[in-house]
Amino acid sequence: MQKEDNKTDSKSGSSKWYLGSAAALLLLKGKSLLALLKFSKFGGALISMAFTIGTYAIIYPWGFAVGFVLLLFVHELGHVLAAKRKGLPVSTPLFIPFLGALITMKRQPLDAQTEAYVAMGGPLLGTVGAMAVYAGAYATDSPLLYALAYIGFFLNLINLLPIHPLDGGRISTAVTRWLWLVGLLGGIIVIVYLKSILFFFIWALFAYDLYKKYVKRNKEGVKVQSLLQKPLVNVQHLYEQGYPLPGPEHTRRLSFNTYSDLEGQQYVTVYMESLDVEHTLLLPQQCLVQHVWLNGVEHLPTPDAYQLRLLCGIDYIPFENDKYYEVPASSRWKFGIGYMGLALFLIGMMYVVHQHIGDIRL
């Protein structure tokens, strides 16, 4: 009896580790390999998909590796189609072993409703894909297809947790941001159950972001932040004319103008009248620019041109656009009902598939 209990505990622990690892594959959507794989519009997606399948096949059977990556593809395709419907240009899905899959948005949503719509597309189409696998499993009694269906439902369910940057965290912006608190508390339960270090890492980043946004800011108030930019300017014509150029220790306050484009990106144009120079810089977020300072100058003479690197310090106050979260009540209800309904459906399907797997073992 003791040996059987130990064996059962071992299987249970392995199962939890397996689920935790599989969940982490879809949760972390890093971008570090994007530059290496983006050879063409579709080439990067195909190469990264093949590479990811090969990597998973080292650990899992080939059939499972192929099916798992295809489920990831269907999930990401849901985001692509939803973004296209909203007129947002996106990249093709790219796959990174043990991190999952990702798409990059070339223009960010301008409101929470659009963000939630794009986020909802992934779990919706991902659930359809998992249902198709389940239908195949039901028709053939294939243990492999049942396993893939279960993991497909599970991954889409985990992605619905109201935690940024998961899809559920983005959908919550159009329902109520109080769901983030549910995600904060529920995430602890998921971490304990899955025993996943990667999921803990995601949860910790989310918790710290909430702390900075709602606790630290309320305690300390809004603080002026500083950003150092180093634009290069060509002053060859001034150098040839013998015009006196500012020295390395030269400092002064600079004139500037700031504006935002239709995609929500904010820029600041810096003017240095003494050199007849103006340069436009991209700001990291929407903000209220206070001052722009010249904190020094680096001289970079070359055989072809004489350039100066201006050390520009930008003092700004981050701007939180509360209008971003203004969503009509009817839309909040639609997203809320769809969100909860999909989560309950996925839980139900996991239970159904689990019962089938149990029958096969018996």
Tab-separated table of C-alpha atoms in Angstrom:
chain	number	residue	atom	x	y	z
A	1	MET	CA	0.000	0.000	0.000
A	2	GLN	CA	2.786	2.413	0.854
A	3	LYS	CA	4.488	1.823	-2.502
A	4	GLU	CA	1.240	2.454	-4.357
A	5	ASP	CA	0.668	5.680	-2.417
A	6	ASN	CA	4.162	6.870	-3.233
A	7	LYS	CA	3.608	6.006	-6.861
A	8	THR	CA	0.331	7.917	-6.896
A	9	ASP	CA	1.963	10.954	-5.284
A	10	SER	CA	4.750	10.795	-7.833
A	11	LYS	CA	2.263	10.740	-10.698
A	12	SER	CA	0.342	13.635	-9.155
A	13	GLY	CA	3.517	15.673	-8.755
A	14	SER	CA	4.588	14.899	-12.312
A	15	SER	CA	1.174	15.888	-13.600
A	16	LYS	CA	1.316	19.235	-11.809
A	17	TRP	CA	4.828	19.864	-13.082
A	18	TYR	CA	3.693	18.999	-16.603
A	19	LEU	CA	0.741	21.384	-16.428
A	20	GLY	CA	2.863	24.143	-14.929
A	21	SER	CA	5.504	23.817	-17.609
A	22	ALA	CA	2.954	23.683	-20.400
A	23	ALA	CA	1.161	26.759	-19.073
A	24	ALA	CA	4.387	28.702	-18.945
A	25	LEU	CA	4.979	27.989	-22.631
A	26	LEU	CA	2.046	30.172	-23.601
A	27	LEU	CA	2.218	32.697	-20.801
A	28	LEU	CA	5.618	34.236	-21.362
A	29	LYS	CA	5.633	35.926	-24.728
A	30	GLY	CA	9.146	37.233	-24.984
A	31	LYS	CA	10.485	39.020	-28.032
A	32	SER	CA	14.200	38.350	-27.750
A	33	LEU	CA	14.417	36.043	-30.796
A	34	LEU	CA	12.224	38.165	-33.051
A	35	ALA	CA	15.104	39.790	-34.892
A	36	LEU	CA	16.764	36.438	-35.606
A	37	LEU	CA	13.666	34.787	-37.016
A	38	LYS	CA	12.023	37.582	-38.955
A	39	PHE	CA	13.547	36.850	-42.349
A	40	SER	CA	10.372	37.500	-44.322
A	41	LYS	CA	6.672	37.951	-43.771
A	42	PHE	CA	5.978	34.220	-43.494
A	43	GLY	CA	9.490	32.767	-43.451
A	44	GLY	CA	10.103	33.656	-39.826
A	45	ALA	CA	6.822	32.075	-38.743
A	46	LEU	CA	7.483	28.828	-40.615
A	47	ILE	CA	11.096	28.545	-39.502
A	48	SER	CA	10.294	29.305	-35.872
A	49	MET	CA	7.388	26.848	-35.964
A	50	ALA	CA	9.580	24.057	-37.348
A	51	PHE	CA	12.341	24.825	-34.866
A	52	THR	CA	9.895	24.826	-31.948
A	53	ILE	CA	8.371	21.518	-33.032
A	54	GLY	CA	11.835	19.984	-33.264
A	55	THR	CA	12.749	21.264	-29.817
A	56	TYR	CA	9.593	19.894	-28.196
A	57	ALA	CA	10.085	16.575	-30.008
A	58	ILE	CA	13.283	16.067	-28.023
A	59	ILE	CA	11.177	15.841	-24.854
A	60	TYR	CA	7.734	14.757	-26.083
A	61	PRO	CA	6.548	12.425	-28.881
A	62	TRP	CA	6.513	13.961	-32.352
A	63	GLY	CA	2.738	13.808	-32.599
A	64	PHE	CA	2.309	15.749	-29.379
A	65	ALA	CA	4.961	18.309	-30.380
A	66	VAL	CA	3.273	19.005	-33.725
A	67	GLY	CA	-0.207	19.152	-32.212
A	68	PHE	CA	0.861	21.425	-29.374
A	69	VAL	CA	2.514	23.956	-31.686
A	70	LEU	CA	-0.524	23.908	-33.981
A	71	LEU	CA	-2.741	24.715	-30.997
A	72	LEU	CA	-0.469	27.651	-30.182
A	73	PHE	CA	-0.712	28.750	-33.803
A	74	VAL	CA	-4.518	28.680	-33.742
A	75	HIS	CA	-4.528	30.714	-30.520
A	76	GLU	CA	-2.247	33.395	-31.973
A	77	LEU	CA	-4.178	33.365	-35.238
A	78	GLY	CA	-7.224	34.402	-33.227
A	79	HIS	CA	-5.361	37.521	-32.095
A	80	VAL	CA	-4.256	38.244	-35.665
A	81	LEU	CA	-7.783	37.999	-37.078
A	82	ALA	CA	-9.242	40.121	-34.276
A	83	ALA	CA	-6.572	42.787	-34.755
A	84	LYS	CA	-7.164	42.843	-38.513
A	85	ARG	CA	-10.887	43.370	-37.941
A	86	LYS	CA	-10.044	46.408	-35.833
A	87	GLY	CA	-7.656	47.738	-38.459
A	88	LEU	CA	-4.541	47.129	-36.370
A	89	PRO	CA	-1.511	45.939	-38.361
A	90	VAL	CA	0.201	42.948	-36.759
A	91	SER	CA	2.989	40.543	-37.591
A	92	THR	CA	2.589	36.868	-38.378
A	93	PRO	CA	2.876	34.555	-35.343
A	94	LEU	CA	6.381	33.605	-34.298
A	95	PHE	CA	7.214	30.689	-32.006
A	96	ILE	CA	9.857	30.468	-29.294
A	97	PRO	CA	10.543	27.113	-27.617
A	98	PHE	CA	9.472	26.980	-23.957
A	99	LEU	CA	8.153	30.546	-24.156
A	100	GLY	CA	5.211	30.064	-26.494
A	101	ALA	CA	4.178	32.195	-29.447
A	102	LEU	CA	3.770	35.899	-30.065
A	103	ILE	CA	2.559	38.514	-32.473
A	104	THR	CA	3.787	42.091	-32.528
A	105	MET	CA	1.380	44.981	-32.953
A	106	LYS	CA	2.663	47.786	-35.140
A	107	ARG	CA	0.041	50.108	-33.699
A	108	GLN	CA	-1.344	49.837	-30.181
A	109	PRO	CA	-5.095	49.998	-29.402
A	110	LEU	CA	-6.352	53.448	-28.484
A	111	ASP	CA	-8.972	52.238	-25.999
A	112	ALA	CA	-9.655	49.359	-23.621
A	113	GLN	CA	-12.533	48.037	-25.714
A	114	THR	CA	-10.265	47.433	-28.706
A	115	GLU	CA	-7.571	45.922	-26.488
A	116	ALA	CA	-10.093	43.493	-24.994
A	117	TYR	CA	-11.465	42.583	-28.430
A	118	VAL	CA	-8.011	41.638	-29.723
A	119	ALA	CA	-7.198	39.767	-26.505
A	120	MET	CA	-10.465	37.806	-26.661
A	121	GLY	CA	-9.712	36.567	-30.164
A	122	GLY	CA	-6.907	34.260	-29.008
A	123	PRO	CA	-8.782	32.198	-26.391
A	124	LEU	CA	-11.911	32.070	-28.561
A	125	LEU	CA	-10.241	30.611	-31.629
A	126	GLY	CA	-7.923	28.589	-29.403
A	127	THR	CA	-10.977	26.977	-27.811
A	128	VAL	CA	-12.390	26.183	-31.253
A	129	GLY	CA	-9.088	24.500	-32.113
A	130	ALA	CA	-9.121	22.467	-28.902
A	131	MET	CA	-12.741	21.458	-29.592
A	132	ALA	CA	-11.731	20.205	-33.043
A	133	VAL	CA	-9.012	18.078	-31.450
A	134	TYR	CA	-11.507	16.786	-28.882
A	135	ALA	CA	-13.923	15.830	-31.660
A	136	GLY	CA	-11.153	13.847	-33.329
A	137	ALA	CA	-10.273	12.196	-30.036
A	138	TYR	CA	-13.909	11.274	-29.370
A	139	ALA	CA	-14.240	9.743	-32.829
A	140	THR	CA	-11.019	7.716	-32.650
A	141	ASP	CA	-10.479	7.154	-28.900
A	142	SER	CA	-6.933	8.407	-29.421
A	143	PRO	CA	-5.055	8.992	-26.135
A	144	LEU	CA	-2.771	11.441	-27.948
A	145	LEU	CA	-5.663	13.575	-29.181
A	146	TYR	CA	-7.311	13.508	-25.757
A	147	ALA	CA	-4.055	14.721	-24.210
A	148	LEU	CA	-3.772	17.507	-26.784
A	149	ALA	CA	-7.404	18.520	-26.291
A	150	TYR	CA	-6.911	18.686	-22.528
A	151	ILE	CA	-3.765	20.782	-22.784
A	152	GLY	CA	-5.464	23.029	-25.354
A	153	PHE	CA	-8.395	23.744	-23.033
A	154	PHE	CA	-6.025	24.191	-20.105
A	155	LEU	CA	-3.732	26.684	-21.833
A	156	ASN	CA	-6.633	28.823	-23.026
A	157	LEU	CA	-8.115	28.763	-19.519
A	158	ILE	CA	-4.827	29.805	-17.908
A	159	ASN	CA	-4.556	32.623	-20.417
A	160	LEU	CA	-7.917	33.938	-19.197
A	161	LEU	CA	-6.550	34.671	-15.732
A	162	PRO	CA	-7.001	38.431	-15.128
A	163	ILE	CA	-3.267	39.058	-14.956
A	164	HIS	CA	-1.268	41.253	-17.302
A	165	PRO	CA	0.163	40.444	-19.814
A	166	LEU	CA	-2.155	37.443	-20.189
A	167	ASP	CA	-5.249	37.765	-22.360
A	168	GLY	CA	-7.496	37.772	-19.295
A	169	GLY	CA	-5.670	40.786	-17.898
A	170	ARG	CA	-6.299	42.687	-21.115
A	171	ILE	CA	-9.940	41.628	-21.352
A	172	SER	CA	-10.422	42.850	-17.784
A	173	THR	CA	-9.681	46.412	-18.883
A	174	ALA	CA	-13.026	46.444	-20.706
A	175	VAL	CA	-14.955	44.710	-17.899
A	176	THR	CA	-13.608	46.118	-14.640
A	177	ARG	CA	-10.094	46.667	-13.384
A	178	TRP	CA	-11.187	45.166	-10.060
A	179	LEU	CA	-10.679	41.811	-11.775
A	180	TRP	CA	-6.955	42.504	-11.543
A	181	LEU	CA	-7.315	42.101	-7.779
A	182	VAL	CA	-8.970	38.726	-8.384
A	183	GLY	CA	-6.023	37.803	-10.579
A	184	LEU	CA	-3.590	38.951	-7.916
A	185	LEU	CA	-5.148	36.683	-5.286
A	186	GLY	CA	-6.061	33.843	-7.625
A	187	GLY	CA	-2.567	33.828	-9.050
A	188	ILE	CA	-1.205	32.753	-5.665
A	189	ILE	CA	-3.476	29.700	-5.700
A	190	VAL	CA	-2.382	28.833	-9.231
A	191	ILE	CA	1.287	29.170	-8.274
A	192	VAL	CA	0.852	26.842	-5.290
A	193	TYR	CA	-1.054	24.293	-7.367
A	194	LEU	CA	1.143	24.332	-10.469
A	195	LYS	CA	4.429	24.872	-8.631
A	196	SER	CA	5.618	26.829	-11.653
A	197	ILE	CA	8.552	29.206	-11.249
A	198	LEU	CA	7.813	30.877	-14.576
A	199	PHE	CA	4.213	31.559	-13.625
A	200	PHE	CA	5.438	32.999	-10.320
A	201	PHE	CA	7.713	35.314	-12.309
A	202	ILE	CA	4.749	36.545	-14.385
A	203	TRP	CA	2.614	37.037	-11.283
A	204	ALA	CA	5.398	38.917	-9.467
A	205	LEU	CA	5.837	41.358	-12.357
A	206	PHE	CA	2.080	41.914	-12.454
A	207	ALA	CA	1.933	42.497	-8.686
A	208	TYR	CA	4.809	44.980	-8.815
A	209	ASP	CA	3.184	46.844	-11.695
A	210	LEU	CA	-0.047	47.182	-9.697
A	211	TYR	CA	1.944	48.378	-6.694
A	212	LYS	CA	3.657	51.088	-8.722
A	213	LYS	CA	0.459	52.157	-10.449
A	214	TYR	CA	-1.945	52.299	-7.520
A	215	VAL	CA	-0.058	52.133	-4.207
A	216	LYS	CA	3.278	53.830	-4.679
A	217	ARG	CA	1.822	56.614	-6.804
A	218	ASN	CA	-0.900	57.364	-4.237
A	219	LYS	CA	1.631	57.450	-1.394
A	220	GLU	CA	4.337	59.483	-3.059
A	221	GLY	CA	2.277	61.377	-5.605
A	222	VAL	CA	3.237	61.854	-9.211
A	223	LYS	CA	6.969	62.440	-9.516
A	224	VAL	CA	8.926	64.085	-12.268
A	225	GLN	CA	10.948	61.500	-14.151
A	226	SER	CA	14.034	62.034	-16.276
A	227	LEU	CA	15.045	60.534	-19.586
A	228	LEU	CA	18.414	60.861	-21.311
A	229	GLN	CA	18.448	60.933	-25.102
A	230	LYS	CA	21.583	61.179	-27.252
A	231	PRO	CA	20.727	62.437	-30.742
A	232	LEU	CA	23.473	62.833	-33.353
A	233	VAL	CA	23.580	66.037	-35.416
A	234	ASN	CA	25.767	66.829	-38.400
A	235	VAL	CA	27.592	70.162	-38.051
A	236	GLN	CA	30.098	69.691	-40.865
A	237	HIS	CA	29.057	72.949	-42.556
A	238	LEU	CA	29.555	74.908	-39.324
A	239	TYR	CA	32.909	73.241	-38.682
A	240	GLU	CA	34.153	74.130	-42.167
A	241	GLN	CA	33.140	77.756	-41.644
A	242	GLY	CA	35.062	77.895	-38.372
A	243	TYR	CA	31.909	78.409	-36.342
A	244	PRO	CA	32.570	77.988	-32.594
A	245	LEU	CA	31.033	74.715	-31.444
A	246	PRO	CA	29.884	74.057	-27.856
A	247	GLY	CA	32.396	72.278	-25.639
A	248	PRO	CA	31.921	68.949	-23.827
A	249	GLU	CA	30.795	70.656	-20.603
A	250	HIS	CA	28.318	72.966	-22.293
A	251	THR	CA	24.897	72.938	-20.598
A	252	ARG	CA	21.788	74.953	-21.214
A	253	ARG	CA	18.024	74.798	-21.308
A	254	LEU	CA	16.601	73.933	-24.728
A	255	SER	CA	13.419	74.984	-26.457
A	256	PHE	CA	11.077	72.158	-27.403
A	257	ASN	CA	7.731	71.266	-28.878
A	258	THR	CA	5.790	68.069	-28.190
A	259	TYR	CA	3.005	66.301	-30.070
A	260	SER	CA	1.317	62.907	-30.484
A	261	ASP	CA	0.464	61.057	-33.680
A	262	LEU	CA	-2.707	59.131	-34.488
A	263	GLU	CA	-1.142	55.916	-33.194
A	264	GLY	CA	-0.747	57.350	-29.697
A	265	GLN	CA	3.039	57.794	-29.859
A	266	GLN	CA	4.329	61.017	-28.329
A	267	TYR	CA	7.341	62.916	-29.641
A	268	VAL	CA	9.348	65.931	-28.543
A	269	THR	CA	11.179	68.170	-31.014
A	270	VAL	CA	14.246	69.811	-29.493
A	271	TYR	CA	15.653	73.088	-30.837
A	272	MET	CA	19.206	74.408	-30.466
A	273	GLU	CA	19.083	77.792	-32.160
A	274	SER	CA	22.809	78.520	-31.862
A	275	LEU	CA	23.563	75.570	-34.155
A	276	ASP	CA	20.388	75.897	-36.228
A	277	VAL	CA	19.527	72.341	-35.167
A	278	GLU	CA	16.214	70.657	-34.471
A	279	HIS	CA	15.793	66.975	-33.661
A	280	THR	CA	12.687	64.897	-32.945
A	281	LEU	CA	12.823	62.250	-30.222
A	282	LEU	CA	10.377	59.469	-29.335
A	283	LEU	CA	9.066	59.505	-25.766
A	284	PRO	CA	8.524	56.208	-23.905
A	285	GLN	CA	4.905	57.002	-22.983
A	286	GLN	CA	2.264	59.684	-22.942
A	287	CYS	CA	3.496	62.386	-20.592
A	288	LEU	CA	3.665	66.072	-19.742
A	289	VAL	CA	7.124	67.361	-20.676
A	290	GLN	CA	8.449	69.845	-18.113
A	291	HIS	CA	11.920	70.797	-19.333
A	292	VAL	CA	14.570	69.745	-21.828
A	293	TRP	CA	18.201	70.298	-20.880
A	294	LEU	CA	21.475	70.017	-22.739
A	295	ASN	CA	23.736	68.236	-20.233
A	296	GLY	CA	26.845	67.978	-22.375
A	297	VAL	CA	28.186	67.518	-25.888
A	298	GLU	CA	30.333	64.755	-27.359
A	299	HIS	CA	32.448	65.657	-30.408
A	300	LEU	CA	32.664	62.913	-33.035
A	301	PRO	CA	34.888	64.034	-35.922
A	302	THR	CA	35.181	61.616	-38.855
A	303	PRO	CA	36.779	61.918	-42.300
A	304	ASP	CA	33.341	62.304	-43.877
A	305	ALA	CA	31.489	64.495	-41.390
A	306	TYR	CA	31.800	66.320	-38.100
A	307	GLN	CA	29.045	65.229	-35.742
A	308	LEU	CA	27.950	66.173	-32.267
A	309	ARG	CA	26.151	63.885	-29.853
A	310	LEU	CA	23.845	66.034	-27.756
A	311	LEU	CA	23.190	64.705	-24.258
A	312	CYS	CA	19.589	65.811	-23.835
A	313	GLY	CA	17.864	65.330	-20.498
A	314	ILE	CA	14.059	65.360	-20.625
A	315	ASP	CA	12.086	65.968	-17.423
A	316	TYR	CA	8.510	64.710	-17.670
A	317	ILE	CA	5.485	63.617	-15.659
A	318	PRO	CA	3.847	60.349	-16.826
A	319	PHE	CA	0.296	60.823	-18.004
A	320	GLU	CA	-2.347	58.223	-17.153
A	321	ASN	CA	-5.140	58.458	-19.697
A	322	ASP	CA	-8.222	57.425	-17.716
A	323	LYS	CA	-10.374	57.887	-20.816
A	324	TYR	CA	-8.658	54.791	-22.181
A	325	TYR	CA	-10.753	52.705	-19.780
A	326	GLU	CA	-14.068	54.379	-20.597
A	327	VAL	CA	-16.202	51.578	-22.048
A	328	PRO	CA	-19.994	51.710	-22.573
A	329	ALA	CA	-21.941	49.703	-19.996
A	330	SER	CA	-23.444	47.460	-22.685
A	331	SER	CA	-19.971	46.558	-23.948
A	332	ARG	CA	-18.773	45.855	-20.416
A	333	TRP	CA	-21.620	43.402	-19.954
A	334	LYS	CA	-20.924	41.715	-23.291
A	335	PHE	CA	-17.242	41.285	-22.556
A	336	GLY	CA	-17.969	40.183	-18.990
A	337	ILE	CA	-20.519	37.550	-19.986
A	338	GLY	CA	-18.339	36.305	-22.829
A	339	TYR	CA	-15.286	36.203	-20.586
A	340	MET	CA	-16.948	34.276	-17.759
A	341	GLY	CA	-18.867	32.032	-20.138
A	342	LEU	CA	-15.715	31.026	-21.985
A	343	ALA	CA	-13.872	30.331	-18.722
A	344	LEU	CA	-16.699	28.118	-17.431
A	345	PHE	CA	-16.910	26.291	-20.757
A	346	LEU	CA	-13.171	25.553	-20.676
A	347	ILE	CA	-13.412	24.250	-17.112
A	348	GLY	CA	-16.290	22.010	-18.143
A	349	MET	CA	-14.437	20.666	-21.171
A	350	MET	CA	-11.361	19.930	-19.074
A	351	TYR	CA	-13.553	17.867	-16.760
A	352	VAL	CA	-15.135	16.007	-19.692
A	353	VAL	CA	-11.770	15.218	-21.282
A	354	HIS	CA	-10.382	14.143	-17.923
A	355	GLN	CA	-13.237	11.666	-17.586
A	356	HIS	CA	-12.476	10.228	-21.027
A	357	ILE	CA	-8.793	9.872	-20.162
A	358	GLY	CA	-9.765	8.058	-16.958
A	359	ASP	CA	-11.992	5.657	-18.906
A	360	ILE	CA	-9.154	4.889	-21.332
A	361	ARG	CA	-6.801	4.069	-18.441
A	362	LEU	CA	-9.394	1.755	-16.919
